[in-house]
Amino acid sequence: MEPIKKSVADLTEHFNLRMVEFQKDLKSAIPATSPNSNINHQFNTFRSFVLTAPENFQLQVELLSRQKDNMEMRHRKKILLVHGVKENKKENTSACAVKVLSDYLKIPGILSESISRSHRLAQAGTDRPLLSL
């Protein structure tokens, strides 16, 4: 999200610089009493629109970032991370999780079917915790 925020800030700065340059050129080219002074009003309207667009975009990015964080946090609340379970080749991780829960934590009635997903975290060869959802 940080690169998007930086892009929006850079875009806003670029718009501001270009608008200031254009406004200077516009003021020097058109006298204030000229019938073309309507162009100045139209420019100011366009300028305010262009400058508020990146702000709205920034607000949307922040909202999406918060929603993504909330979704990740809700997902993390539903996991069980078990450390210290020996890893065997071709193991059934759901069965390992059920065994730990029933034998060591004395939780009765746990079935491997009640675990939607189960796998090891990290790379093989390390002490990898068991993740169960």
GROMACS .gro file of C-alpha atoms in nm:
model
  133
    1MET     CA    1   0.000   0.000   0.000
    2GLU     CA    2   0.291   0.235   0.060
    3PRO     CA    3   0.390   0.250  -0.311
    4ILE     CA    4   0.032   0.348  -0.397
    5LYS     CA    5   0.031   0.619  -0.132
    6LYS     CA    6   0.363   0.751  -0.264
    7SER     CA    7   0.227   0.749  -0.621
    8VAL     CA    8  -0.078   0.948  -0.514
    9ALA     CA    9   0.140   1.200  -0.329
   10ASP     CA   10   0.370   1.234  -0.631
   11LEU     CA   11   0.072   1.275  -0.862
   12THR     CA   12  -0.077   1.545  -0.639
   13GLU     CA   13   0.253   1.731  -0.627
   14HIS     CA   14   0.287   1.708  -1.007
   15PHE     CA   15  -0.070   1.839  -1.054
   16ASN     CA   16  -0.002   2.128  -0.818
   17LEU     CA   17   0.316   2.230  -1.000
   18ARG     CA   18   0.153   2.209  -1.343
   19MET     CA   19  -0.155   2.400  -1.227
   20VAL     CA   20   0.053   2.679  -1.075
   21GLU     CA   21   0.254   2.712  -1.397
   22PHE     CA   22  -0.060   2.714  -1.609
   23GLN     CA   23  -0.230   2.968  -1.382
   24LYS     CA   24   0.070   3.203  -1.412
   25ASP     CA   25   0.059   3.173  -1.790
   26LEU     CA   26  -0.317   3.227  -1.789
   27LYS     CA   27  -0.298   3.540  -1.573
   28SER     CA   28  -0.027   3.692  -1.787
   29ALA     CA   29  -0.210   3.616  -2.113
   30ILE     CA   30  -0.565   3.729  -2.026
   31PRO     CA   31  -0.649   4.069  -1.873
   32ALA     CA   32  -0.894   4.056  -1.582
   33THR     CA   33  -1.162   4.257  -1.767
   34SER     CA   34  -1.143   4.043  -2.080
   35PRO     CA   35  -1.450   3.845  -2.188
   36ASN     CA   36  -1.219   3.545  -2.187
   37SER     CA   37  -1.190   3.568  -1.809
   38ASN     CA   38  -1.450   3.291  -1.800
   39ILE     CA   39  -1.160   3.064  -1.894
   40ASN     CA   40  -0.999   3.156  -1.563
   41HIS     CA   41  -1.313   3.047  -1.376
   42GLN     CA   42  -1.329   2.722  -1.574
   43PHE     CA   43  -0.962   2.660  -1.501
   44ASN     CA   44  -1.017   2.708  -1.127
   45THR     CA   45  -1.312   2.467  -1.135
   46PHE     CA   46  -1.107   2.210  -1.323
   47ARG     CA   47  -0.812   2.262  -1.088
   48SER     CA   48  -1.023   2.198  -0.779
   49PHE     CA   49  -1.161   1.881  -0.940
   50VAL     CA   50  -0.815   1.753  -1.036
   51LEU     CA   51  -0.676   1.822  -0.689
   52THR     CA   52  -0.963   1.650  -0.507
   53ALA     CA   53  -0.948   1.338  -0.726
   54PRO     CA   54  -0.615   1.212  -0.579
   55GLU     CA   55  -0.742   1.285  -0.228
   56ASN     CA   56  -1.050   1.072  -0.294
   57PHE     CA   57  -0.829   0.803  -0.442
   58GLN     CA   58  -0.609   0.815  -0.131
   59LEU     CA   59  -0.914   0.775   0.095
   60GLN     CA   60  -1.029   0.474  -0.107
   61VAL     CA   61  -0.683   0.317  -0.085
   62GLU     CA   62  -0.680   0.365   0.293
   63LEU     CA   63  -1.029   0.214   0.321
   64LEU     CA   64  -0.926  -0.089   0.115
   65SER     CA   65  -0.611  -0.126   0.324
   66ARG     CA   66  -0.815  -0.128   0.647
   67GLN     CA   67  -1.061  -0.379   0.501
   68LYS     CA   68  -0.775  -0.606   0.393
   69ASP     CA   69  -0.622  -0.588   0.742
   70ASN     CA   70  -0.960  -0.667   0.901
   71MET     CA   71  -1.009  -0.969   0.674
   72GLU     CA   72  -0.661  -1.097   0.755
   73MET     CA   73  -0.721  -1.054   1.128
   74ARG     CA   74  -1.056  -1.240   1.112
   75HIS     CA   75  -0.883  -1.521   0.924
   76ARG     CA   76  -0.602  -1.538   1.180
   77LYS     CA   77  -0.849  -1.573   1.466
   78LYS     CA   78  -0.964  -1.909   1.333
   79ILE     CA   79  -0.631  -2.091   1.336
   80LEU     CA   80  -0.463  -2.318   1.582
   81LEU     CA   81  -0.084  -2.320   1.568
   82VAL     CA   82   0.076  -2.620   1.739
   83HIS     CA   83   0.451  -2.630   1.809
   84GLY     CA   84   0.662  -2.926   1.914
   85VAL     CA   85   0.491  -3.197   1.709
   86LYS     CA   86   0.744  -3.429   1.546
   87GLU     CA   87   0.726  -3.433   1.169
   88ASN     CA   88   0.700  -3.764   0.983
   89LYS     CA   89   0.722  -3.826   0.611
   90LYS     CA   90   0.379  -3.849   0.445
   91GLU     CA   91   0.202  -3.754   0.766
   92ASN     CA   92  -0.165  -3.671   0.791
   93THR     CA   93  -0.145  -3.328   0.955
   94SER     CA   94  -0.514  -3.325   1.045
   95ALA     CA   95  -0.474  -3.655   1.229
   96CYS     CA   96  -0.164  -3.519   1.409
   97ALA     CA   97  -0.359  -3.210   1.520
   98VAL     CA   98  -0.649  -3.425   1.645
   99LYS     CA   99  -0.406  -3.650   1.836
  100VAL     CA  100  -0.238  -3.352   2.007
  101LEU     CA  101  -0.572  -3.193   2.096
  102SER     CA  102  -0.724  -3.511   2.235
  103ASP     CA  103  -0.415  -3.660   2.406
  104TYR     CA  104  -0.234  -3.359   2.548
  105LEU     CA  105  -0.504  -3.096   2.581
  106LYS     CA  106  -0.777  -3.345   2.681
  107ILE     CA  107  -1.033  -3.205   2.437
  108PRO     CA  108  -1.285  -3.482   2.367
  109GLY     CA  109  -1.489  -3.526   2.052
  110ILE     CA  110  -1.243  -3.371   1.806
  111LEU     CA  111  -1.256  -3.533   1.462
  112SER     CA  112  -1.019  -3.478   1.172
  113GLU     CA  113  -1.328  -3.394   0.959
  114SER     CA  114  -1.386  -3.087   1.176
  115ILE     CA  115  -1.053  -2.942   1.057
  116SER     CA  116  -1.099  -2.775   0.720
  117ARG     CA  117  -0.730  -2.743   0.639
  118SER     CA  118  -0.405  -2.844   0.803
  119HIS     CA  119  -0.041  -2.811   0.700
  120ARG     CA  120   0.308  -2.735   0.822
  121LEU     CA  121   0.454  -2.385   0.813
  122ALA     CA  122   0.805  -2.290   0.696
  123GLN     CA  123   1.053  -2.500   0.498
  124ALA     CA  124   1.125  -2.867   0.548
  125GLY     CA  125   1.418  -2.954   0.772
  126THR     CA  126   1.334  -2.696   1.037
  127ASP     CA  127   1.114  -2.731   1.344
  128ARG     CA  128   0.791  -2.651   1.162
  129PRO     CA  129   0.473  -2.572   1.354
  130LEU     CA  130   0.146  -2.737   1.257
  131LEU     CA  131  -0.129  -2.503   1.136
  132SER     CA  132  -0.491  -2.618   1.161
  133LEU     CA  133  -0.803  -2.435   1.049
   0.00000   0.00000   0.00000
